[in-house]
Amino acid sequence: MLHIVVCIKQVPDSAQIRVHPVTNTIMRQGVPAIINPYDLYALEEALRIKDKFGGFVTVITMGPPQAENALRKALSFGADDAILVTDRAFAGADTLATSFALASAIRQIEKNMPVDMIFCGKQTIDGDTAQVGPGIAKRLNLELLTYISSITSVSAGKKEIVVQRRSEGGVQVLKTRLPCLVTMLEGSNEMRFATMPNMIRAARTTVKRWDRIAAGIEDVTKIGLKGSPTVVSKVFAPSPKTVKAEIVQTESNEPQDLVGSLLMRMFTKFPHVREELEKSATV
Amino acid sequence: MEKFDAIVVGAGPSGNAAAYTLAKAGLSVIQIERGEYPGSKNVQGAILYSDALERIIPEFRDEAPLERHIIEQRMWVLDDDSYIGTHYRSDAFNQVPYNRYTILRTQFDKWFSEKVSQAGAMVICETTVTDLIMDGQRVVGVRTDRENGDVFADIVILADGVNSLLAKKAGFHPELNPGDVALAVKEILFLPQETLESRFNVKEGEGVVIEMIGKITQGLMGTGFLYTNNESLTIGVGCMLSDFKEARIPPYLMLEMMKNHPAIKPLIEGGEMKEYTAHLIPEGGLKAMPQVYGDGWMIVGDSGMFVNAVHREGSNLAMTTGRLAAETVLELKQAGKDMSKSNLAAYRTRLDDSFVMKDLSKYKDMPGIFHANPQFFTTYPELVNNAAKTMLTVDGVDKKSKEREILKSFTSSRSLLGLMGDAYKMWRALR
Amino acid sequence: MSEETKKPAGKKKLELDPRLAEYRGIWVFIEHERGTLHTVSWELLGEGRKLADKLGVPLAGVVMGEPGEDTRRFCQEAFYHGADHCYLMEDPLLKDYRNQPFTKGMTDLVNAYKPEILLLGATTLGRDLAGSVATTLKTGLTADCTELNIDVEIRSLLATRPTFGGSLLCTIQTLNYRPQMATVRPRVMAMPKRDTTRSGDITEHKLSMIESDIITKVLEFIPDQNTNKINLEYADIIVSGGKGLKKQENFQLIWELAKVLGAEVGATRPLVQSGWVEAGRQVGQTGKTVRPKLYIAAGISGAIQHRVGMDASDVIVAINNDPNAPIFDFATYGIVGNAMTILPALTEAFRRELANRRAEAVAV
Ligand SMILES: Cc1cc2nc3c(=O)[nH]c(=O)nc-3n(C[C@H](O)[C@H](O)[C@H](O)COP(=O)(O)OP(=O)(O)OC[C@H]3O[C@@H](n4cnc5c(N)ncnc54)[C@H](O)[C@@H]3O)c2cc1C
Ligand SMILES: Cc1cc2nc3c(=O)[nH]c(=O)nc-3n(C[C@H](O)[C@H](O)[C@H](O)COP(=O)(O)OP(=O)(O)OC[C@H]3O[C@@H](n4cnc5c(N)ncnc54)[C@H](O)[C@@H]3O)c2cc1C
Ligand SMILES: Nc1ncnc2c1ncn2[C@@H]1O[C@H](COP(=O)(O)O)[C@@H](O)[C@H]1O
């Protein structure tokens, strides 16, 4: 039986985030929190492995108390156990401090049941760094497999895994030993629709809450703001383009006239665009 | 197979009120909501009337996300470029406990739903109830769109909102008549707090409501409204669905034109649109109300047409009917009685004894009258605005002549008999 | 008056912790895979040059790979693109990219020669390596930057990156740790001029590992098919379509215009998600960043997540039937109209224009 730990993060749905027009701060109020979409690919892949080979899936997140909702949702998809690592001391963590805390919590999980694989998303949509996965792998001294587009085979007995990894110019087929840490690429699968019994089970399960001590962390200088080498020194809105588009209009506003007028204006003002066209046009 | 004491379909105000009341009393309750989270699909102009909620969660004022309490109510009658109206503002409205608040439904519903979970109900989201499971005449459970999705209970409370497909499917509810539902569109416009407060002459936490009728609805039967939230305005307009269909005016266009009205534009100037939504409101009143209970089922809130269109009250009726339905169940359980139709008639008695049915029967003729007499929304606003203009323009014409001119304008637009008839109709309906 | 002298007087120069002061110079990781160099490396050298000059320190390239001509050639090219120096690590174990040997190699290099700043491309390789190395070095790393600068007084890297889906930018610093690391988005920094008169020297360093130390094996490499390789990032003309095209058939209009222009084809995320076009054509925050000379956007609303991927284009032409579409806030030219009628007209107009030009050329 394989024990898979999936790291998920609850993030604000960035599609619905707005910037306060006056204070230039993020308006999180009323923005729904979702499971980081990339993490769903990781979770689904873990569940598929469990379906195929038998196994146990533990989901873990480090976050504020509300992040429990994300874990409950993961349970409804079919995860077996859920752990919320939450403590005020974690506030303000950057990726180095986050990976320290998660790695430490995973070591605690391991005390009950050895871990064969850790799954992460490719990146989060709020932090967007893609650094936490590699960070956890290095801290736990695990093989790191990033940007995995598919898992070709898992051999539970031989403790071996073969995967396809996206690289810039192609796909690497890699073979490695378990335990390892995998970050899944988007589009690698599609999250299942939870069954009603799983929904009910998830609603009834108590999510475990671990504070710093339960997560095995003694040294507070390694976590939260203190444990973060990076500091955000400034947050600001991109300088808005002051010039709006020149709207092309003609008397008739017929397509032919509009595009004619566009070309004339554009070629007069930007002769280099015309040169570029001549270079690349084929017909 | 999962069996509960009660299933509540929908997590709007009515469903939450029912589920909360049942769970708090220790019943096993499953509440099923199709939205991503409670509130995600709920739209509301967003006035919360305290009383109905206070009877369910007395301490709500300390916890619920409330925007502003209302200290001033304006009623405007608009023609094309002017309005005449009343403003009522009273310091009494500034005394705790406040009577009315503006809220944002997405946040409010989320909070209410958390209370429901804390009370012990199981809240299942992103799940649509597709069918009622029947045993002969009796409803014994619901079917959902999930795998192994049947759930069973002694009682199913339908709180699924205005377009209650379930009730319709089960034949409890006739097809909605477009003349009985209004379509409302609204926008939330973001406005910095300081700007908003100086524009409406209020302090932090205080709010204003503007109710409007007149030319803004382009001659259709309906009303417009503007509410102040903390850092935003809610502006909207609603008309009968049947009228929209006939007049071929797209609702968003009506709202756009309303926003450009010279009386409204300066109030919303610079507001950044955060959300645009359209939603139906059942306004048929008592005459359109379906059967609201039967063997193993009850209907609460909008799906039972429990809306007072005249006073723009809905969520309070929804919460009250939800509570009354739950209390009926509790009473029957306690007495060891089953959820048969005859036993559930107690729900109807509770409704009749409450303000819900009293108000609804008081205004039962209202929708019809307005509908048959479009002059309330076209001619009259213009006449009263013109009258005001005539009187207030100092131009050397004596006041007596002005009065005569005004009277003439009224009688030439509508006969004296017609005017008297209208006044009588209004009086009858509002009495 | 120079920038320096304008600075307010009296602001004391902070003394750098002597432990940190040991770290000097700027490094750029020169990324290549299977003989192909990733041009983000040159973009980074161009940017690194500016930073190095501000700090008055040398700029170095780091080349890791299997022994052979390629690595030497890349060092040479690094000099041409602005590097003063190269650190070269050659070993057969570095033939293919694998996390373990590259992390070890890079960590050893940093510990041996102590750069104050280390920059990598925000590519799949660069992010994999950077995330690992920052952890082994226990230092700060800022991901996916779009702007770099230096606070000269405290010798601190100011790494600016989009956050919250591009609606805001933030500047991140690593104050008390060295090196300061950042990955940088391809195509946002300008390509420096190649100057073949430049040269530099090379420091070689050994990778102390043997194959049996390395757990992960590369079984195979399946290169992306060259025939339909999408060259969006480097295209000079791009025609892009969005949901306003309504039906998949209508996307053909984009292809037709692109064909006449010899342009690449791009799309918004919803189109990729509904399978109208391959994922490699998505422009935006979670797609490609492009900076063509001409970007034609048809039926695209201009959501911030799309905008961040294309608003560095020289000229943006937007076609949208909604005069209030956000894309008109930043496009150069706008046509308010139906894309399904404008696109064919535009294709025809360009075709005619180009034919005329050609005729003129023949006539002369
Ligand atoms: C523009 C506008 C302004 C208004 N202004 C006010 C006001 O100021 N004050 C006021 O008191 N009232 C107002 N109302 C009326 C008020 O919003 C409603 O009366 C109230 O929301 C009714 O509550 P409900 O719980 O019955 O229905 P809803 O709030 O509609 O909730 C029904 C819930 O059921 C869910 N559901 C539906 N079908 C299914 C299914 N098959 N399976 C699972 N779930 C399902 C829905 O997703 C929804 O969450 C306004 C309404 C509108 C449209
Ligand atoms: C985390 C995250 C990451 C994202 N990453 C990306 C990304 O990398 N790239 C990306 O593109 N998006 C991304 N998105 C999605 C993005 O927010 C927008 O939803 C998307 O860009 C909108 O695509 P669109 O402009 O094609 O569609 P829409 O926003 O639906 O716009 C369609 C436009 O077409 C116009 N139109 C309609 N009919 C016609 C007609 N007949 N003629 C002309 N115009 C017409 C409409 O007026 C409208 O402006 C991301 C979102 C999230 C949450
Ligand atoms: N707070 C967290 N709790 C659990 N997992 C996390 C957390 N932050 C990041 N991760 C995991 O690390 C991945 C990369 O995150 P990031 O480095 O923030 O882009 C995510 O997709 C998650 O799988």
PDB file of N, CA, C and O and ligand atoms in Angstrom, chain B residues 9-15 32-35 41-47 49 105 127-129 159-161 166 184 225 227 279-281 300-302 307 312-316 318, ligand 1:
ATOM      1  N   VAL B   9     -33.510  21.868   1.065  1.00  0.00           N
ATOM      2  CA  VAL B   9     -32.948  22.123  -0.264  1.00  0.00           C
ATOM      3  C   VAL B   9     -32.776  23.628  -0.445  1.00  0.00           C
ATOM      4  O   VAL B   9     -33.762  24.364  -0.442  1.00  0.00           O
ATOM      5  N   GLY B  10     -31.550  24.080  -0.559  1.00  0.00           N
ATOM      6  CA  GLY B  10     -31.278  25.501  -0.763  1.00  0.00           C
ATOM      7  C   GLY B  10     -30.704  26.133   0.488  1.00  0.00           C
ATOM      8  O   GLY B  10     -31.110  25.807   1.608  1.00  0.00           O
ATOM      9  N   ALA B  11     -29.725  27.026   0.294  1.00  0.00           N
ATOM     10  CA  ALA B  11     -29.098  27.694   1.437  1.00  0.00           C
ATOM     11  C   ALA B  11     -29.216  29.206   1.314  1.00  0.00           C
ATOM     12  O   ALA B  11     -28.270  29.941   1.532  1.00  0.00           O
ATOM     13  N   GLY B  12     -30.384  29.671   0.927  1.00  0.00           N
ATOM     14  CA  GLY B  12     -30.695  31.099   0.994  1.00  0.00           C
ATOM     15  C   GLY B  12     -31.224  31.400   2.387  1.00  0.00           C
ATOM     16  O   GLY B  12     -31.153  30.552   3.281  1.00  0.00           O
ATOM     17  N   PRO B  13     -31.763  32.585   2.603  1.00  0.00           N
ATOM     18  CA  PRO B  13     -32.256  32.931   3.931  1.00  0.00           C
ATOM     19  C   PRO B  13     -33.316  31.964   4.465  1.00  0.00           C
ATOM     20  O   PRO B  13     -33.304  31.626   5.652  1.00  0.00           O
ATOM     21  N   SER B  14     -34.197  31.490   3.606  1.00  0.00           N
ATOM     22  CA  SER B  14     -35.267  30.620   4.093  1.00  0.00           C
ATOM     23  C   SER B  14     -34.715  29.257   4.491  1.00  0.00           C
ATOM     24  O   SER B  14     -35.034  28.721   5.557  1.00  0.00           O
ATOM     25  N   GLY B  15     -33.866  28.697   3.646  1.00  0.00           N
ATOM     26  CA  GLY B  15     -33.283  27.388   3.929  1.00  0.00           C
ATOM     27  C   GLY B  15     -32.393  27.447   5.158  1.00  0.00           C
ATOM     28  O   GLY B  15     -32.412  26.545   6.003  1.00  0.00           O
ATOM     29  N   ILE B  32     -28.764  20.924   1.288  1.00  0.00           N
ATOM     30  CA  ILE B  32     -28.106  20.737  -0.005  1.00  0.00           C
ATOM     31  C   ILE B  32     -28.242  22.016  -0.831  1.00  0.00           C
ATOM     32  O   ILE B  32     -29.336  22.540  -1.011  1.00  0.00           O
ATOM     33  N   GLU B  33     -27.105  22.512  -1.289  1.00  0.00           N
ATOM     34  CA  GLU B  33     -27.079  23.789  -2.019  1.00  0.00           C
ATOM     35  C   GLU B  33     -26.324  23.579  -3.320  1.00  0.00           C
ATOM     36  O   GLU B  33     -25.242  23.008  -3.330  1.00  0.00           O
ATOM     37  N   ARG B  34     -26.870  24.096  -4.419  1.00  0.00           N
ATOM     38  CA  ARG B  34     -26.195  23.816  -5.694  1.00  0.00           C
ATOM     39  C   ARG B  34     -25.026  24.759  -5.940  1.00  0.00           C
ATOM     40  O   ARG B  34     -24.125  24.459  -6.705  1.00  0.00           O
ATOM     41  N   GLY B  35     -25.034  25.931  -5.285  1.00  0.00           N
ATOM     42  CA  GLY B  35     -23.961  26.896  -5.511  1.00  0.00           C
ATOM     43  C   GLY B  35     -22.628  26.404  -4.976  1.00  0.00           C
ATOM     44  O   GLY B  35     -22.570  25.484  -4.160  1.00  0.00           O
ATOM     45  N   LYS B  41     -24.790  32.146  -5.376  1.00  0.00           N
ATOM     46  CA  LYS B  41     -25.763  32.348  -6.449  1.00  0.00           C
ATOM     47  C   LYS B  41     -26.879  33.297  -6.016  1.00  0.00           C
ATOM     48  O   LYS B  41     -27.881  33.416  -6.694  1.00  0.00           O
ATOM     49  N   ASN B  42     -26.707  33.905  -4.859  1.00  0.00           N
ATOM     50  CA  ASN B  42     -27.808  34.700  -4.349  1.00  0.00           C
ATOM     51  C   ASN B  42     -27.609  36.185  -4.583  1.00  0.00           C
ATOM     52  O   ASN B  42     -26.564  36.738  -4.302  1.00  0.00           O
ATOM     53  N   VAL B  43     -28.639  36.790  -5.078  1.00  0.00           N
ATOM     54  CA  VAL B  43     -28.587  38.188  -5.409  1.00  0.00           C
ATOM     55  C   VAL B  43     -29.591  38.894  -4.529  1.00  0.00           C
ATOM     56  O   VAL B  43     -30.663  38.399  -4.309  1.00  0.00           O
ATOM     57  N   GLN B  44     -29.242  40.012  -4.063  1.00  0.00           N
ATOM     58  CA  GLN B  44     -30.265  40.763  -3.365  1.00  0.00           C
ATOM     59  C   GLN B  44     -29.914  42.228  -3.331  1.00  0.00           C
ATOM     60  O   GLN B  44     -28.772  42.588  -3.170  1.00  0.00           O
ATOM     61  N   GLY B  45     -30.919  43.042  -3.499  1.00  0.00           N
ATOM     62  CA  GLY B  45     -30.774  44.467  -3.322  1.00  0.00           C
ATOM     63  C   GLY B  45     -30.246  44.747  -1.937  1.00  0.00           C
ATOM     64  O   GLY B  45     -29.592  45.730  -1.692  1.00  0.00           O
ATOM     65  N   ALA B  46     -30.510  43.866  -1.050  1.00  0.00           N
ATOM     66  CA  ALA B  46     -29.794  43.813   0.194  1.00  0.00           C
ATOM     67  C   ALA B  46     -30.207  44.772   1.288  1.00  0.00           C
ATOM     68  O   ALA B  46     -29.426  45.541   1.793  1.00  0.00           O
ATOM     69  N   ILE B  47     -31.469  44.706   1.653  1.00  0.00           N
ATOM     70  CA  ILE B  47     -31.872  45.307   2.918  1.00  0.00           C
ATOM     71  C   ILE B  47     -32.231  44.150   3.830  1.00  0.00           C
ATOM     72  O   ILE B  47     -32.977  43.254   3.445  1.00  0.00           O
ATOM     73  N   TYR B  49     -34.038  43.106   7.267  1.00  0.00           N
ATOM     74  CA  TYR B  49     -34.933  43.563   8.319  1.00  0.00           C
ATOM     75  C   TYR B  49     -34.601  42.765   9.570  1.00  0.00           C
ATOM     76  O   TYR B  49     -34.646  41.534   9.547  1.00  0.00           O
ATOM     77  N   ARG B 105     -25.272  40.117   0.094  1.00  0.00           N
ATOM     78  CA  ARG B 105     -25.768  38.762   0.281  1.00  0.00           C
ATOM     79  C   ARG B 105     -24.668  37.704   0.280  1.00  0.00           C
ATOM     80  O   ARG B 105     -24.717  36.761   1.066  1.00  0.00           O
ATOM     81  N   THR B 127     -23.995  20.828  -5.083  1.00  0.00           N
ATOM     82  CA  THR B 127     -24.796  19.638  -5.326  1.00  0.00           C
ATOM     83  C   THR B 127     -26.222  20.074  -5.645  1.00  0.00           C
ATOM     84  O   THR B 127     -26.806  20.838  -4.890  1.00  0.00           O
ATOM     85  N   THR B 128     -26.729  19.629  -6.764  1.00  0.00           N
ATOM     86  CA  THR B 128     -28.072  20.030  -7.166  1.00  0.00           C
ATOM     87  C   THR B 128     -29.048  18.903  -6.899  1.00  0.00           C
ATOM     88  O   THR B 128     -28.775  17.752  -7.247  1.00  0.00           O
ATOM     89  N   VAL B 129     -30.143  19.266  -6.272  1.00  0.00           N
ATOM     90  CA  VAL B 129     -31.208  18.280  -6.103  1.00  0.00           C
ATOM     91  C   VAL B 129     -31.960  18.227  -7.416  1.00  0.00           C
ATOM     92  O   VAL B 129     -32.425  19.249  -7.923  1.00  0.00           O
ATOM     93  N   ALA B 159     -36.537  24.976  -0.144  1.00  0.00           N
ATOM     94  CA  ALA B 159     -36.179  26.389   0.033  1.00  0.00           C
ATOM     95  C   ALA B 159     -35.331  26.794  -1.149  1.00  0.00           C
ATOM     96  O   ALA B 159     -34.309  27.431  -1.023  1.00  0.00           O
ATOM     97  N   ASP B 160     -35.755  26.361  -2.332  1.00  0.00           N
ATOM     98  CA  ASP B 160     -34.884  26.462  -3.496  1.00  0.00           C
ATOM     99  C   ASP B 160     -35.136  27.703  -4.347  1.00  0.00           C
ATOM    100  O   ASP B 160     -34.714  27.777  -5.482  1.00  0.00           O
ATOM    101  N   GLY B 161     -35.807  28.691  -3.795  1.00  0.00           N
ATOM    102  CA  GLY B 161     -35.865  29.979  -4.464  1.00  0.00           C
ATOM    103  C   GLY B 161     -36.977  30.107  -5.481  1.00  0.00           C
ATOM    104  O   GLY B 161     -37.776  29.194  -5.686  1.00  0.00           O
ATOM    105  N   LEU B 166     -38.100  22.042  -8.479  1.00  0.00           N
ATOM    106  CA  LEU B 166     -38.486  20.801  -7.820  1.00  0.00           C
ATOM    107  C   LEU B 166     -39.984  20.737  -7.590  1.00  0.00           C
ATOM    108  O   LEU B 166     -40.631  19.757  -7.905  1.00  0.00           O
ATOM    109  N   ALA B 184     -35.341  41.595 -11.766  1.00  0.00           N
ATOM    110  CA  ALA B 184     -34.588  42.728 -11.247  1.00  0.00           C
ATOM    111  C   ALA B 184     -33.148  42.602 -11.698  1.00  0.00           C
ATOM    112  O   ALA B 184     -32.581  41.513 -11.699  1.00  0.00           O
ATOM    113  N   PHE B 225     -34.117  51.232  -7.205  1.00  0.00           N
ATOM    114  CA  PHE B 225     -33.658  51.405  -5.828  1.00  0.00           C
ATOM    115  C   PHE B 225     -32.171  51.686  -5.792  1.00  0.00           C
ATOM    116  O   PHE B 225     -31.436  51.339  -6.712  1.00  0.00           O
ATOM    117  N   TYR B 227     -29.116  51.669  -2.679  1.00  0.00           N
ATOM    118  CA  TYR B 227     -28.779  51.481  -1.270  1.00  0.00           C
ATOM    119  C   TYR B 227     -27.310  51.804  -1.052  1.00  0.00           C
ATOM    120  O   TYR B 227     -26.473  51.548  -1.908  1.00  0.00           O
ATOM    121  N   HIS B 279     -31.989  38.717 -11.468  1.00  0.00           N
ATOM    122  CA  HIS B 279     -32.633  37.700 -10.645  1.00  0.00           C
ATOM    123  C   HIS B 279     -34.136  37.909 -10.683  1.00  0.00           C
ATOM    124  O   HIS B 279     -34.600  39.023 -10.833  1.00  0.00           O
ATOM    125  N   LEU B 280     -34.880  36.822 -10.504  1.00  0.00           N
ATOM    126  CA  LEU B 280     -36.340  36.944 -10.496  1.00  0.00           C
ATOM    127  C   LEU B 280     -36.852  37.175  -9.077  1.00  0.00           C
ATOM    128  O   LEU B 280     -36.288  36.670  -8.112  1.00  0.00           O
ATOM    129  N   ILE B 281     -37.906  37.950  -8.962  1.00  0.00           N
ATOM    130  CA  ILE B 281     -38.585  38.097  -7.669  1.00  0.00           C
ATOM    131  C   ILE B 281     -40.038  37.701  -7.867  1.00  0.00           C
ATOM    132  O   ILE B 281     -40.690  38.209  -8.768  1.00  0.00           O
ATOM    133  N   VAL B 300     -40.849  26.855   1.607  1.00  0.00           N
ATOM    134  CA  VAL B 300     -40.596  28.103   2.351  1.00  0.00           C
ATOM    135  C   VAL B 300     -39.950  29.133   1.428  1.00  0.00           C
ATOM    136  O   VAL B 300     -39.403  28.785   0.383  1.00  0.00           O
ATOM    137  N   GLY B 301     -40.030  30.397   1.807  1.00  0.00           N
ATOM    138  CA  GLY B 301     -39.328  31.468   1.095  1.00  0.00           C
ATOM    139  C   GLY B 301     -39.867  31.761  -0.284  1.00  0.00           C
ATOM    140  O   GLY B 301     -41.047  31.549  -0.577  1.00  0.00           O
ATOM    141  N   ASP B 302     -38.992  32.227  -1.144  1.00  0.00           N
ATOM    142  CA  ASP B 302     -39.372  32.634  -2.491  1.00  0.00           C
ATOM    143  C   ASP B 302     -40.099  31.540  -3.270  1.00  0.00           C
ATOM    144  O   ASP B 302     -40.964  31.828  -4.082  1.00  0.00           O
ATOM    145  N   VAL B 307     -43.343  36.864  -0.832  1.00  0.00           N
ATOM    146  CA  VAL B 307     -42.644  38.131  -1.011  1.00  0.00           C
ATOM    147  C   VAL B 307     -43.671  39.251  -0.972  1.00  0.00           C
ATOM    148  O   VAL B 307     -44.752  39.131  -1.546  1.00  0.00           O
ATOM    149  N   ARG B 312     -41.133  45.728  -0.737  1.00  0.00           N
ATOM    150  CA  ARG B 312     -39.830  45.191  -1.092  1.00  0.00           C
ATOM    151  C   ARG B 312     -39.258  44.347   0.046  1.00  0.00           C
ATOM    152  O   ARG B 312     -38.120  44.474   0.450  1.00  0.00           O
ATOM    153  N   GLU B 313     -40.103  43.532   0.609  1.00  0.00           N
ATOM    154  CA  GLU B 313     -39.633  42.640   1.657  1.00  0.00           C
ATOM    155  C   GLU B 313     -39.620  41.230   1.093  1.00  0.00           C
ATOM    156  O   GLU B 313     -40.553  40.825   0.436  1.00  0.00           O
ATOM    157  N   GLY B 314     -38.577  40.503   1.341  1.00  0.00           N
ATOM    158  CA  GLY B 314     -38.491  39.134   0.844  1.00  0.00           C
ATOM    159  C   GLY B 314     -37.733  38.271   1.805  1.00  0.00           C
ATOM    160  O   GLY B 314     -38.231  37.263   2.304  1.00  0.00           O
ATOM    161  N   SER B 315     -36.514  38.729   2.137  1.00  0.00           N
ATOM    162  CA  SER B 315     -35.670  37.883   2.971  1.00  0.00           C
ATOM    163  C   SER B 315     -36.277  37.706   4.362  1.00  0.00           C
ATOM    164  O   SER B 315     -36.098  36.669   4.984  1.00  0.00           O
ATOM    165  N   ASN B 316     -37.000  38.701   4.831  1.00  0.00           N
ATOM    166  CA  ASN B 316     -37.614  38.546   6.164  1.00  0.00           C
ATOM    167  C   ASN B 316     -38.755  37.536   6.130  1.00  0.00           C
ATOM    168  O   ASN B 316     -38.915  36.733   7.044  1.00  0.00           O
ATOM    169  N   ALA B 318     -38.834  35.140   3.994  1.00  0.00           N
ATOM    170  CA  ALA B 318     -38.136  33.875   3.759  1.00  0.00           C
ATOM    171  C   ALA B 318     -37.662  33.291   5.083  1.00  0.00           C
ATOM    172  O   ALA B 318     -37.883  32.112   5.381  1.00  0.00           O
TER     173      ALA B 318
HETATM  174  C1  LIG D   1     -32.872  42.626  -6.889  1.00  0.00           C
HETATM  175  C2  LIG D   1     -33.556  42.116  -5.662  1.00  0.00           C
HETATM  176  C3  LIG D   1     -33.662  42.917  -4.562  1.00  0.00           C
HETATM  177  C4  LIG D   1     -34.231  42.445  -3.380  1.00  0.00           C
HETATM  178  N1  LIG D   1     -34.244  43.257  -2.307  1.00  0.00           N
HETATM  179  C5  LIG D   1     -34.659  42.781  -1.123  1.00  0.00           C
HETATM  180  C6  LIG D   1     -34.487  43.558   0.043  1.00  0.00           C
HETATM  181  O1  LIG D   1     -33.952  44.665  -0.009  1.00  0.00           O
HETATM  182  N2  LIG D   1     -34.925  43.052   1.212  1.00  0.00           N
HETATM  183  C7  LIG D   1     -35.482  41.811   1.275  1.00  0.00           C
HETATM  184  O2  LIG D   1     -35.853  41.402   2.378  1.00  0.00           O
HETATM  185  N3  LIG D   1     -35.646  41.032   0.189  1.00  0.00           N
HETATM  186  C8  LIG D   1     -35.241  41.486  -1.014  1.00  0.00           C
HETATM  187  N4  LIG D   1     -35.344  40.691  -2.129  1.00  0.00           N
HETATM  188  C9  LIG D   1     -35.969  39.371  -2.034  1.00  0.00           C
HETATM  189  C10 LIG D   1     -35.062  38.324  -1.383  1.00  0.00           C
HETATM  190  O3  LIG D   1     -33.817  38.283  -2.036  1.00  0.00           O
HETATM  191  C11 LIG D   1     -35.670  36.931  -1.475  1.00  0.00           C
HETATM  192  O4  LIG D   1     -36.979  36.983  -1.048  1.00  0.00           O
HETATM  193  C12 LIG D   1     -34.907  35.899  -0.606  1.00  0.00           C
HETATM  194  O5  LIG D   1     -33.593  35.754  -1.066  1.00  0.00           O
HETATM  195  C13 LIG D   1     -35.599  34.548  -0.655  1.00  0.00           C
HETATM  196  O6  LIG D   1     -34.850  33.581   0.017  1.00  0.00           O
HETATM  197  P1  LIG D   1     -34.965  32.059  -0.327  1.00  0.00           P
HETATM  198  O7  LIG D   1     -34.120  31.380   0.672  1.00  0.00           O
HETATM  199  O8  LIG D   1     -36.375  31.674  -0.417  1.00  0.00           O
HETATM  200  O9  LIG D   1     -34.403  31.875  -1.796  1.00  0.00           O
HETATM  201  P2  LIG D   1     -32.945  32.128  -2.404  1.00  0.00           P
HETATM  202  O10 LIG D   1     -32.238  33.198  -1.672  1.00  0.00           O
HETATM  203  O11 LIG D   1     -33.160  32.304  -3.858  1.00  0.00           O
HETATM  204  O12 LIG D   1     -32.198  30.755  -2.130  1.00  0.00           O
HETATM  205  C14 LIG D   1     -32.485  29.572  -2.805  1.00  0.00           C
HETATM  206  C15 LIG D   1     -31.263  28.709  -2.776  1.00  0.00           C
HETATM  207  O13 LIG D   1     -31.574  27.400  -3.256  1.00  0.00           O
HETATM  208  C16 LIG D   1     -30.568  26.941  -4.114  1.00  0.00           C
HETATM  209  N5  LIG D   1     -31.187  25.971  -5.026  1.00  0.00           N
HETATM  210  C17 LIG D   1     -32.118  26.195  -5.958  1.00  0.00           C
HETATM  211  N6  LIG D   1     -32.462  25.059  -6.580  1.00  0.00           N
HETATM  212  C18 LIG D   1     -31.723  24.081  -6.029  1.00  0.00           C
HETATM  213  C19 LIG D   1     -31.638  22.679  -6.247  1.00  0.00           C
HETATM  214  N7  LIG D   1     -32.385  22.058  -7.148  1.00  0.00           N
HETATM  215  N8  LIG D   1     -30.763  21.960  -5.507  1.00  0.00           N
HETATM  216  C20 LIG D   1     -29.994  22.583  -4.561  1.00  0.00           C
HETATM  217  N9  LIG D   1     -30.052  23.904  -4.328  1.00  0.00           N
HETATM  218  C21 LIG D   1     -30.926  24.641  -5.038  1.00  0.00           C
HETATM  219  C22 LIG D   1     -30.071  28.188  -4.784  1.00  0.00           C
HETATM  220  O14 LIG D   1     -28.760  28.045  -5.291  1.00  0.00           O
HETATM  221  C23 LIG D   1     -30.163  29.223  -3.669  1.00  0.00           C
HETATM  222  O15 LIG D   1     -28.975  29.317  -2.928  1.00  0.00           O
HETATM  223  C24 LIG D   1     -34.765  41.152  -3.321  1.00  0.00           C
HETATM  224  C25 LIG D   1     -34.672  40.330  -4.448  1.00  0.00           C
HETATM  225  C26 LIG D   1     -34.071  40.795  -5.590  1.00  0.00           C
HETATM  226  C27 LIG D   1     -33.940  39.896  -6.768  1.00  0.00           C
END
